[in-house]
mmCIF file of C-alpha atoms in Angstrom:
data_model
loop_
_atom_site.group_PDB
_atom_site.id
_atom_site.type_symbol
_atom_site.label_atom_id
_atom_site.label_comp_id
_atom_site.label_asym_id
_atom_site.label_seq_id
_atom_site.Cartn_x
_atom_site.Cartn_y
_atom_site.Cartn_z
ATOM 1 C CA UNK A 927 -29.287 -0.978 -5.932
ATOM 2 C CA UNK A 928 -31.709 1.853 -5.125
ATOM 3 C CA UNK A 929 -29.436 4.470 -6.726
ATOM 4 C CA UNK A 930 -28.621 4.314 -10.464
ATOM 5 C CA UNK A 931 -25.125 3.087 -11.285
ATOM 6 C CA UNK A 932 -23.216 5.031 -13.930
ATOM 7 C CA UNK A 933 -22.282 3.226 -17.130
ATOM 8 C CA UNK A 934 -19.359 5.477 -18.046
ATOM 9 C CA UNK A 935 -16.117 3.569 -18.596
ATOM 10 C CA UNK A 936 -13.508 6.257 -18.007
ATOM 11 C CA UNK A 937 -13.427 6.252 -14.210
ATOM 12 C CA UNK A 938 -10.062 7.581 -13.026
ATOM 13 C CA UNK A 939 -8.131 6.067 -10.122
ATOM 14 C CA UNK A 940 -6.928 8.399 -7.395
ATOM 15 C CA UNK A 941 -3.485 9.791 -7.983
ATOM 16 C CA UNK A 942 -1.880 10.529 -4.648
ATOM 17 C CA UNK A 943 -4.746 9.996 -2.239
ATOM 18 C CA UNK A 944 -4.804 6.239 -2.707
ATOM 19 C CA UNK A 945 -1.408 5.644 -1.165
ATOM 20 C CA UNK A 946 -2.429 7.679 1.879
ATOM 21 C CA UNK A 947 -5.513 5.541 2.285
ATOM 22 C CA UNK A 948 -3.763 2.223 1.884
ATOM 23 C CA UNK A 949 -1.358 3.494 4.529
ATOM 24 C CA UNK A 950 -4.241 4.297 6.849
ATOM 25 C CA UNK A 951 -4.986 0.642 7.372
ATOM 26 C CA UNK A 952 -1.466 0.126 8.697
ATOM 27 C CA UNK A 953 -0.990 3.476 10.433
ATOM 28 C CA UNK A 954 -4.196 3.140 12.423
ATOM 29 C CA UNK A 955 -3.957 -0.612 12.930
ATOM 30 C CA UNK A 956 -3.459 -1.862 16.469
ATOM 31 C CA UNK A 957 -0.591 -4.010 15.223
ATOM 32 C CA UNK A 958 2.056 -1.584 13.970
ATOM 33 C CA UNK A 959 4.047 -4.359 12.326
ATOM 34 C CA UNK A 960 1.527 -5.030 9.570
ATOM 35 C CA UNK A 961 2.871 -4.965 6.022
ATOM 36 C CA UNK A 962 1.743 -2.340 3.557
ATOM 37 C CA UNK A 963 -0.010 -3.654 0.399
ATOM 38 C CA UNK A 964 0.976 -1.908 -2.811
ATOM 39 C CA UNK A 965 -1.201 -2.009 -5.921
ATOM 40 C CA UNK A 966 -0.825 1.497 -7.280
ATOM 41 C CA UNK A 967 0.234 2.085 -10.840
ATOM 42 C CA UNK A 968 1.429 5.695 -10.776
ATOM 43 C CA UNK A 969 2.261 8.641 -8.576
ATOM 44 C CA UNK A 970 1.422 12.303 -9.005
ATOM 45 C CA UNK A 971 4.303 14.085 -10.730
ATOM 46 C CA UNK A 972 3.467 17.184 -8.712
ATOM 47 C CA UNK A 973 4.471 15.392 -5.498
ATOM 48 C CA UNK A 974 7.650 13.847 -6.893
ATOM 49 C CA UNK A 975 8.803 17.172 -8.315
ATOM 50 C CA UNK A 976 8.690 19.003 -4.987
ATOM 51 C CA UNK A 977 12.320 19.498 -3.986
ATOM 52 C CA UNK A 978 12.106 21.735 -0.919
ATOM 53 C CA UNK A 979 10.044 21.470 2.232
ATOM 54 C CA UNK A 980 10.099 22.289 5.924
ATOM 55 C CA UNK A 981 11.809 19.166 7.234
ATOM 56 C CA UNK A 982 11.125 17.923 10.762
ATOM 57 C CA UNK A 983 13.809 15.213 10.620
ATOM 58 C CA UNK A 984 12.630 11.951 12.224
ATOM 59 C CA UNK A 985 9.078 13.292 12.603
ATOM 60 C CA UNK A 986 8.848 14.509 9.002
ATOM 61 C CA UNK A 987 5.755 13.036 7.367
ATOM 62 C CA UNK A 988 6.705 14.505 3.987
ATOM 63 C CA UNK A 989 10.064 12.682 3.975
ATOM 64 C CA UNK A 990 8.389 9.432 5.010
ATOM 65 C CA UNK A 991 5.818 9.679 2.222
ATOM 66 C CA UNK A 992 8.399 10.609 -0.385
ATOM 67 C CA UNK A 993 10.478 7.607 0.673
ATOM 68 C CA UNK A 994 7.487 5.321 0.170
ATOM 69 C CA UNK A 995 6.804 6.883 -3.236
ATOM 70 C CA UNK A 996 10.424 6.236 -4.233
ATOM 71 C CA UNK A 997 10.265 2.647 -2.987
ATOM 72 C CA UNK A 998 7.094 2.033 -4.926
ATOM 73 C CA UNK A 999 8.692 3.393 -8.079
ATOM 74 C CA UNK A 1000 11.978 1.499 -7.850
ATOM 75 C CA UNK A 1001 11.706 -1.322 -5.298
ATOM 76 C CA UNK A 1002 11.338 -4.935 -6.414
ATOM 77 C CA UNK A 1003 9.723 -5.952 -3.104
ATOM 78 C CA UNK A 1004 6.125 -7.147 -3.211
ATOM 79 C CA UNK A 1005 5.268 -5.464 0.100
ATOM 80 C CA UNK A 1006 6.651 -2.135 1.284
ATOM 81 C CA UNK A 1007 6.972 -1.288 4.995
ATOM 82 C CA UNK A 1008 5.320 1.887 6.249
ATOM 83 C CA UNK A 1009 7.106 1.933 9.616
ATOM 84 C CA UNK A 1010 8.816 5.275 8.894
ATOM 85 C CA UNK A 1011 5.504 6.983 8.182
ATOM 86 C CA UNK A 1012 3.803 5.470 11.222
ATOM 87 C CA UNK A 1013 6.718 6.552 13.396
ATOM 88 C CA UNK A 1014 6.745 10.100 11.975
ATOM 89 C CA UNK A 1015 2.999 10.406 12.489
ATOM 90 C CA UNK A 1016 3.250 9.174 16.087
ATOM 91 C CA UNK A 1017 6.071 11.610 16.899
ATOM 92 C CA UNK A 1018 4.245 14.512 15.255
ATOM 93 C CA UNK A 1019 1.147 14.002 17.410
ATOM 94 C CA UNK A 1020 2.860 12.705 20.536
ATOM 95 C CA UNK A 1021 1.811 15.677 22.682
ATOM 96 C CA UNK A 1022 -1.825 15.130 21.698
ATOM 97 C CA UNK A 1023 -1.569 11.337 22.107
ATOM 98 C CA UNK A 1024 -3.045 10.835 18.642
ATOM 99 C CA UNK A 1025 -2.044 8.211 16.069
ATOM 100 C CA UNK A 1026 0.370 6.494 18.432
ATOM 101 C CA UNK A 1027 1.976 3.150 17.570
ATOM 102 C CA UNK A 1028 -0.133 0.187 18.584
ATOM 103 C CA UNK A 1029 -3.236 2.313 19.275
ATOM 104 C CA UNK A 1030 -6.354 2.463 17.094
ATOM 105 C CA UNK A 1031 -7.447 5.834 15.732
ATOM 106 C CA UNK A 1032 -9.963 7.202 13.252
ATOM 107 C CA UNK A 1033 -9.136 6.667 9.558
ATOM 108 C CA UNK A 1034 -10.814 9.823 8.254
ATOM 109 C CA UNK A 1035 -9.138 11.986 10.903
ATOM 110 C CA UNK A 1036 -5.795 10.359 10.136
ATOM 111 C CA UNK A 1037 -6.311 11.119 6.447
ATOM 112 C CA UNK A 1038 -7.175 14.751 7.208
ATOM 113 C CA UNK A 1039 -4.122 15.183 9.396
ATOM 114 C CA UNK A 1040 -1.832 13.669 6.765
ATOM 115 C CA UNK A 1041 -3.071 16.240 4.269
ATOM 116 C CA UNK A 1042 -2.672 19.092 6.743
ATOM 117 C CA UNK A 1043 0.864 17.995 7.622
ATOM 118 C CA UNK A 1044 1.804 17.910 3.944
ATOM 119 C CA UNK A 1045 0.498 21.476 3.713
ATOM 120 C CA UNK A 1046 2.644 22.380 6.730
ATOM 121 C CA UNK A 1047 5.764 20.866 5.158
ATOM 122 C CA UNK A 1048 5.412 22.463 1.717
ATOM 123 C CA UNK A 1049 3.318 25.620 2.282
ATOM 124 C CA UNK A 1050 4.022 26.681 5.852
ATOM 125 C CA UNK A 1051 3.989 30.331 4.790
ATOM 126 C CA UNK A 1052 0.247 30.089 4.031
ATOM 127 C CA UNK A 1053 -2.499 29.610 6.600
ATOM 128 C CA UNK A 1054 -4.232 26.273 6.159
ATOM 129 C CA UNK A 1055 -7.699 27.870 6.117
ATOM 130 C CA UNK A 1056 -6.916 30.240 3.215
ATOM 131 C CA UNK A 1057 -4.042 28.562 1.349
ATOM 132 C CA UNK A 1058 -3.966 29.334 -2.384
ATOM 133 C CA UNK A 1059 -0.392 28.193 -3.124
ATOM 134 C CA UNK A 1060 -0.317 26.439 -6.507
ATOM 135 C CA UNK A 1061 2.196 23.858 -5.291
ATOM 136 C CA UNK A 1062 0.115 22.865 -2.241
ATOM 137 C CA UNK A 1063 -1.243 19.457 -3.233
ATOM 138 C CA UNK A 1064 -3.747 19.124 -0.341
ATOM 139 C CA UNK A 1065 -5.469 22.435 -1.053
ATOM 140 C CA UNK A 1066 -5.246 22.307 -4.843
ATOM 141 C CA UNK A 1067 -6.567 18.760 -5.196
ATOM 142 C CA UNK A 1068 -8.546 17.865 -2.074
ATOM 143 C CA UNK A 1069 -9.799 20.995 -0.311
ATOM 144 C CA UNK A 1070 -13.404 22.166 -0.545
ATOM 145 C CA UNK A 1071 -13.568 25.957 -0.151
ATOM 146 C CA UNK A 1072 -16.973 26.803 1.287
ATOM 147 C CA UNK A 1073 -18.990 29.430 3.033
ATOM 148 C CA UNK A 1074 -22.186 28.892 4.974
ATOM 149 C CA UNK A 1075 -24.979 31.366 5.523
ATOM 150 C CA UNK A 1076 -28.562 31.565 6.755
ATOM 151 C CA UNK A 1077 -31.172 33.403 4.689
ATOM 152 C CA UNK A 1078 -34.662 34.027 6.062
ATOM 153 C CA UNK A 1079 -37.396 33.879 3.424
ATOM 154 C CA UNK A 1080 -39.880 35.515 5.795
ATOM 155 C CA UNK A 1081 -38.109 38.741 6.767
ATOM 156 C CA UNK A 1082 -35.203 38.714 4.299
ATOM 157 C CA UNK A 1083 -32.493 38.796 6.959
ATOM 158 C CA UNK A 1084 -29.173 37.137 6.144
ATOM 159 C CA UNK A 1085 -26.335 36.101 8.407
ATOM 160 C CA UNK A 1086 -22.730 37.036 7.718
ATOM 161 C CA UNK A 1087 -21.123 34.421 5.445
ATOM 162 C CA UNK A 1088 -18.752 32.115 7.317
ATOM 163 C CA UNK A 1089 -15.910 30.921 5.033
ATOM 164 C CA UNK A 1090 -14.024 27.708 5.777
ATOM 165 C CA UNK A 1091 -12.091 24.880 4.141
ATOM 166 C CA UNK A 1092 -12.742 21.182 4.643
ATOM 167 C CA UNK A 1093 -10.785 18.162 3.460
ATOM 168 C CA UNK A 1094 -13.496 15.660 4.405
ATOM 169 C CA UNK A 1095 -17.253 16.164 4.174
ATOM 170 C CA UNK A 1096 -18.724 14.305 7.163
ATOM 171 C CA UNK A 1097 -22.198 12.770 7.143
ATOM 172 C CA UNK A 1098 -24.044 10.780 9.811
ATOM 173 C CA UNK A 1099 -24.954 7.261 8.680
ATOM 174 C CA UNK A 1100 -28.178 7.441 10.711
ATOM 175 C CA UNK A 1101 -29.209 10.627 8.894
ATOM 176 C CA UNK A 1102 -28.158 9.094 5.570
ATOM 177 C CA UNK A 1103 -30.382 6.042 6.005
ATOM 178 C CA UNK A 1104 -33.336 8.043 7.350
ATOM 179 C CA UNK A 1105 -33.183 10.453 4.433
ATOM 180 C CA UNK A 1106 -32.882 7.603 1.917
ATOM 181 C CA UNK A 1107 -36.128 6.093 3.196
ATOM 182 C CA UNK A 1108 -37.932 9.456 3.087
ATOM 183 C CA UNK A 1109 -36.769 10.283 -0.421
ATOM 184 C CA UNK A 1110 -37.712 6.901 -1.859
ATOM 185 C CA UNK A 1111 -41.159 7.151 -0.266
ATOM 186 C CA UNK A 1112 -41.778 10.437 -2.095
ATOM 187 C CA UNK A 1113 -40.683 9.333 -5.577
ATOM 188 C CA UNK A 1114 -41.781 6.733 -8.078
ATOM 189 C CA UNK A 1115 -38.228 5.715 -8.922
ATOM 190 C CA UNK A 1116 -34.688 6.884 -8.160
ATOM 191 C CA UNK A 1117 -32.897 9.317 -10.464
ATOM 192 C CA UNK A 1118 -29.157 10.009 -10.986
ATOM 193 C CA UNK A 1119 -29.260 13.289 -9.055
ATOM 194 C CA UNK A 1120 -30.829 11.707 -5.986
ATOM 195 C CA UNK A 1121 -27.544 10.562 -4.465
ATOM 196 C CA UNK A 1122 -26.100 14.075 -4.243
ATOM 197 C CA UNK A 1123 -29.417 15.343 -2.907
ATOM 198 C CA UNK A 1124 -29.438 12.500 -0.384
ATOM 199 C CA UNK A 1125 -25.996 13.500 0.900
ATOM 200 C CA UNK A 1126 -27.003 17.164 1.121
ATOM 201 C CA UNK A 1127 -30.212 16.383 3.008
ATOM 202 C CA UNK A 1128 -28.398 14.030 5.376
ATOM 203 C CA UNK A 1129 -25.656 16.604 5.962
ATOM 204 C CA UNK A 1130 -28.212 19.310 6.826
ATOM 205 C CA UNK A 1131 -30.470 17.099 8.922
ATOM 206 C CA UNK A 1132 -30.931 18.653 12.359
ATOM 207 C CA UNK A 1133 -28.575 21.545 11.540
ATOM 208 C CA UNK A 1134 -31.025 24.400 12.161
ATOM 209 C CA UNK A 1135 -30.393 28.005 13.211
ATOM 210 C CA UNK A 1136 -32.560 30.874 14.412
ATOM 211 C CA UNK A 1137 -33.268 33.750 12.038
ATOM 212 C CA UNK A 1138 -30.468 36.381 12.213
ATOM 213 C CA UNK A 1139 -33.070 39.063 13.027
ATOM 214 C CA UNK A 1140 -34.884 36.813 15.529
ATOM 215 C CA UNK A 1141 -38.165 36.952 13.645
ATOM 216 C CA UNK A 1142 -39.028 33.511 14.971
ATOM 217 C CA UNK A 1143 -38.182 31.456 11.892
ATOM 218 C CA UNK A 1144 -35.876 28.433 12.145
ATOM 219 C CA UNK A 1145 -33.553 28.140 9.140
ATOM 220 C CA UNK A 1146 -31.389 25.560 7.446
ATOM 221 C CA UNK A 1147 -27.815 26.532 6.706
ATOM 222 C CA UNK A 1148 -26.918 27.079 3.066
ATOM 223 C CA UNK A 1149 -23.453 25.836 2.111
ATOM 224 C CA UNK A 1150 -21.890 27.251 -1.047
ATOM 225 C CA UNK A 1151 -18.894 25.653 -2.794
ATOM 226 C CA UNK A 1152 -16.483 28.228 -4.228
ATOM 227 C CA UNK A 1153 -13.884 26.013 -5.939
ATOM 228 C CA UNK A 1154 -13.692 22.824 -7.975
ATOM 229 C CA UNK A 1155 -11.850 20.117 -6.000
ATOM 230 C CA UNK A 1156 -10.443 17.267 -8.060
ATOM 231 C CA UNK A 1157 -11.098 14.774 -5.275
ATOM 232 C CA UNK A 1158 -13.945 14.832 -2.761
ATOM 233 C CA UNK A 1159 -13.711 12.746 0.406
ATOM 234 C CA UNK A 1160 -16.859 11.810 2.301
ATOM 235 C CA UNK A 1161 -16.480 10.618 5.887
ATOM 236 C CA UNK A 1162 -19.275 8.487 7.314
ATOM 237 C CA UNK A 1163 -19.936 8.966 11.026
ATOM 238 C CA UNK A 1164 -21.349 5.973 12.923
ATOM 239 C CA UNK A 1165 -23.305 6.152 16.163
ATOM 240 C CA UNK A 1166 -21.519 3.092 17.540
ATOM 241 C CA UNK A 1167 -19.122 0.282 16.638
ATOM 242 C CA UNK A 1168 -22.068 -2.116 16.625
ATOM 243 C CA UNK A 1169 -24.474 -0.197 14.391
ATOM 244 C CA UNK A 1170 -26.893 -2.382 12.418
ATOM 245 C CA UNK A 1171 -27.045 0.093 9.509
ATOM 246 C CA UNK A 1172 -24.034 -1.284 7.599
ATOM 247 C CA UNK A 1173 -25.950 -2.916 4.727
ATOM 248 C CA UNK A 1174 -28.426 -0.021 4.516
ATOM 249 C CA UNK A 1175 -25.508 2.391 4.113
ATOM 250 C CA UNK A 1176 -23.935 0.237 1.394
ATOM 251 C CA UNK A 1177 -27.242 0.089 -0.503
ATOM 252 C CA UNK A 1178 -27.601 3.879 -0.219
ATOM 253 C CA UNK A 1179 -24.257 4.682 -1.840
ATOM 254 C CA UNK A 1180 -24.143 5.847 -5.441
ATOM 255 C CA UNK A 1181 -21.146 5.621 -7.759
ATOM 256 C CA UNK A 1182 -21.613 9.048 -9.369
ATOM 257 C CA UNK A 1183 -21.868 12.395 -7.589
ATOM 258 C CA UNK A 1184 -22.491 15.884 -8.958
ATOM 259 C CA UNK A 1185 -21.147 18.727 -6.842
ATOM 260 C CA UNK A 1186 -24.141 20.866 -7.761
ATOM 261 C CA UNK A 1187 -26.376 18.340 -5.991
ATOM 262 C CA UNK A 1188 -24.193 18.094 -2.892
ATOM 263 C CA UNK A 1189 -24.220 21.817 -2.015
ATOM 264 C CA UNK A 1190 -26.863 24.544 -2.006
ATOM 265 C CA UNK A 1191 -24.938 26.424 -4.686
ATOM 266 C CA UNK A 1192 -21.708 25.981 -6.647
ATOM 267 C CA UNK A 1193 -20.040 29.131 -7.956
ATOM 268 C CA UNK A 1194 -17.502 27.759 -10.470
ATOM 269 C CA UNK A 1195 -18.815 26.578 -13.829
ATOM 270 C CA UNK A 1196 -16.339 23.700 -13.913
ATOM 271 C CA UNK A 1197 -17.586 22.469 -10.551
ATOM 272 C CA UNK A 1198 -21.223 22.806 -11.640
ATOM 273 C CA UNK A 1199 -20.544 20.536 -14.606
ATOM 274 C CA UNK A 1200 -18.294 18.104 -12.742
ATOM 275 C CA UNK A 1201 -19.233 14.482 -12.172
ATOM 276 C CA UNK A 1202 -17.201 12.630 -9.576
ATOM 277 C CA UNK A 1203 -16.955 8.856 -9.564
ATOM 278 C CA UNK A 1204 -16.413 6.531 -6.659
ATOM 279 C CA UNK A 1205 -12.814 5.290 -6.739
ATOM 280 C CA UNK A 1206 -12.054 4.148 -3.201
ATOM 281 C CA UNK A 1207 -13.492 3.231 0.181
ATOM 282 C CA UNK A 1208 -11.884 2.706 3.579
ATOM 283 C CA UNK A 1209 -13.722 0.226 5.806
ATOM 284 C CA UNK A 1210 -13.425 -0.649 9.471
ATOM 285 C CA UNK A 1211 -14.302 -3.802 11.359
ATOM 286 C CA UNK A 1212 -13.144 -5.418 14.567
ATOM 287 C CA UNK A 1213 -10.241 -3.002 15.224
ATOM 288 C CA UNK A 1214 -8.977 -3.407 11.681
ATOM 289 C CA UNK A 1215 -9.051 -1.365 8.458
ATOM 290 C CA UNK A 1216 -9.363 -2.626 4.891
ATOM 291 C CA UNK A 1217 -9.943 -0.827 1.587
ATOM 292 C CA UNK A 1218 -11.620 -1.143 -1.800
ATOM 293 C CA UNK A 1219 -10.041 0.675 -4.763
ATOM 294 C CA UNK A 1220 -10.769 0.816 -8.469
ATOM 295 C CA UNK A 1221 -7.803 -0.306 -10.593
ATOM 296 C CA UNK A 1222 -7.927 1.421 -13.967
ATOM 297 C CA UNK A 1223 -5.419 -0.779 -15.782
ATOM 298 C CA UNK A 1224 -7.566 -3.907 -15.468
ATOM 299 C CA UNK A 1225 -10.808 -1.959 -14.871
ATOM 300 C CA UNK A 1226 -11.630 -3.934 -11.745
ATOM 301 C CA UNK A 1227 -12.329 -3.188 -8.105
ATOM 302 C CA UNK A 1228 -9.651 -4.550 -5.788
ATOM 303 C CA UNK A 1229 -9.913 -5.424 -2.111
ATOM 304 C CA UNK A 1230 -6.902 -4.714 0.133
ATOM 305 C CA UNK A 1231 -6.576 -6.361 3.528
ATOM 306 C CA UNK A 1232 -3.037 -5.671 4.766
ATOM 307 C CA UNK A 1233 -0.702 -7.635 2.466
ATOM 308 C CA UNK A 1234 -3.600 -9.612 0.965
ATOM 309 C CA UNK A 1235 -4.946 -8.222 -2.311
ATOM 310 C CA UNK A 1236 -7.731 -9.764 -4.352
ATOM 311 C CA UNK A 1237 -9.977 -8.830 -7.236
ATOM 312 C CA UNK A 1238 -13.652 -8.132 -6.606
ATOM 313 C CA UNK A 1239 -15.282 -10.573 -9.019
ATOM 314 C CA UNK A 1240 -18.879 -9.495 -8.520
ATOM 315 C CA UNK A 1241 -20.412 -6.052 -8.022
ATOM 316 C CA UNK A 1242 -18.841 -3.727 -5.481
ATOM 317 C CA UNK A 1243 -22.130 -3.607 -3.586
ATOM 318 C CA UNK A 1244 -22.349 -7.395 -3.253
ATOM 319 C CA UNK A 1245 -18.659 -7.575 -2.309
ATOM 320 C CA UNK A 1246 -19.168 -5.037 0.486
ATOM 321 C CA UNK A 1247 -22.253 -6.851 1.733
ATOM 322 C CA UNK A 1248 -20.457 -10.213 1.636
ATOM 323 C CA UNK A 1249 -17.451 -8.755 3.447
ATOM 324 C CA UNK A 1250 -19.832 -7.210 5.961
ATOM 325 C CA UNK A 1251 -21.520 -10.529 6.677
ATOM 326 C CA UNK A 1252 -18.157 -12.266 7.111
ATOM 327 C CA UNK A 1253 -16.904 -9.487 9.387
ATOM 328 C CA UNK A 1254 -20.080 -9.591 11.467
ATOM 329 C CA UNK A 1255 -19.656 -13.311 12.005
ATOM 330 C CA UNK A 1256 -15.985 -13.001 12.916
ATOM 331 C CA UNK A 1257 -15.107 -9.633 14.441
ATOM 332 C CA UNK A 1258 -17.987 -7.178 14.141
ATOM 333 C CA UNK A 1259 -19.894 -5.318 11.400
ATOM 334 C CA UNK A 1260 -18.114 -3.768 8.416
ATOM 335 C CA UNK A 1261 -18.365 0.039 8.589
ATOM 336 C CA UNK A 1262 -17.479 2.318 5.691
ATOM 337 C CA UNK A 1263 -15.367 5.154 7.089
ATOM 338 C CA UNK A 1264 -14.268 7.163 4.069
ATOM 339 C CA UNK A 1265 -15.488 7.296 0.455
ATOM 340 C CA UNK A 1266 -13.397 8.980 -2.232
ATOM 341 C CA UNK A 1267 -14.589 10.447 -5.495
ATOM 342 C CA UNK A 1268 -12.594 12.002 -8.324
ATOM 343 C CA UNK A 1269 -13.484 14.263 -11.229
ATOM 344 C CA UNK A 1270 -13.200 13.067 -14.805
#
């Protein structure tokens, strides 16, 4: 692969995010009767220990998730149904006509909304854009607290910093592939920090602003990370369902990411030193979602396609490319929708 692959052996599987993502393939699937594949080995104690929440009865996503967690812990069934969660999600967003039963929707947006609804259920007293509650799992584990600002090197003018929180860092696949080609043309060989730089360049591509003092300069936005998220989610945005960039995107992905490379500046020392490793991917093809996840107990990548679970026997890259070729021949190209990385 064009980007160096890490040789560290202590990659950590996602704790609570993985069950959300496995659920995405059934929540967003056009057939709402699909079974839910379970291959997780543990659940976050922080979620199980929460005893109070703002309950919305039959539209309560928190109750539905906690029920699935309990079933996973104690049930002897090989496949657990996620009907209660799908139903709660549909009722929650009924007025917006989002995530309705039997209708396809976006996996990354579904994931974001699940996290925001969990925040609503357990930390409703805090605004979602500034939540600092220690018991709020979405903000403590997944949220990236950022501010963006323009600084003009010509006249010295600076814009007011704009703070915000994001659960998913979105990047255009077209920009990603274009930047990968440019970067490799300018260097003799790839280096470990190139993947984070690639993501940052692709994220900023075309995002230009005028100088705050209107001196005539056109500036790139500087994004500064102010916390140290345990899990970083990267959403890949495709121009169309029939994009021919699928294999190029797969070849561009790295398995290790440093937060200091992804953003213009990182304020926390822990975040500056952090290395995040690829632990899961959500893929889409032909109106269907499937996932790849790293299983720490057997130290293997696993492929989940509804109730069908199998071990990836070759490299993850070759498995994705093979799956992509099969999908293209049957139902359409395989598109990565969401990549998940976790700190050591």
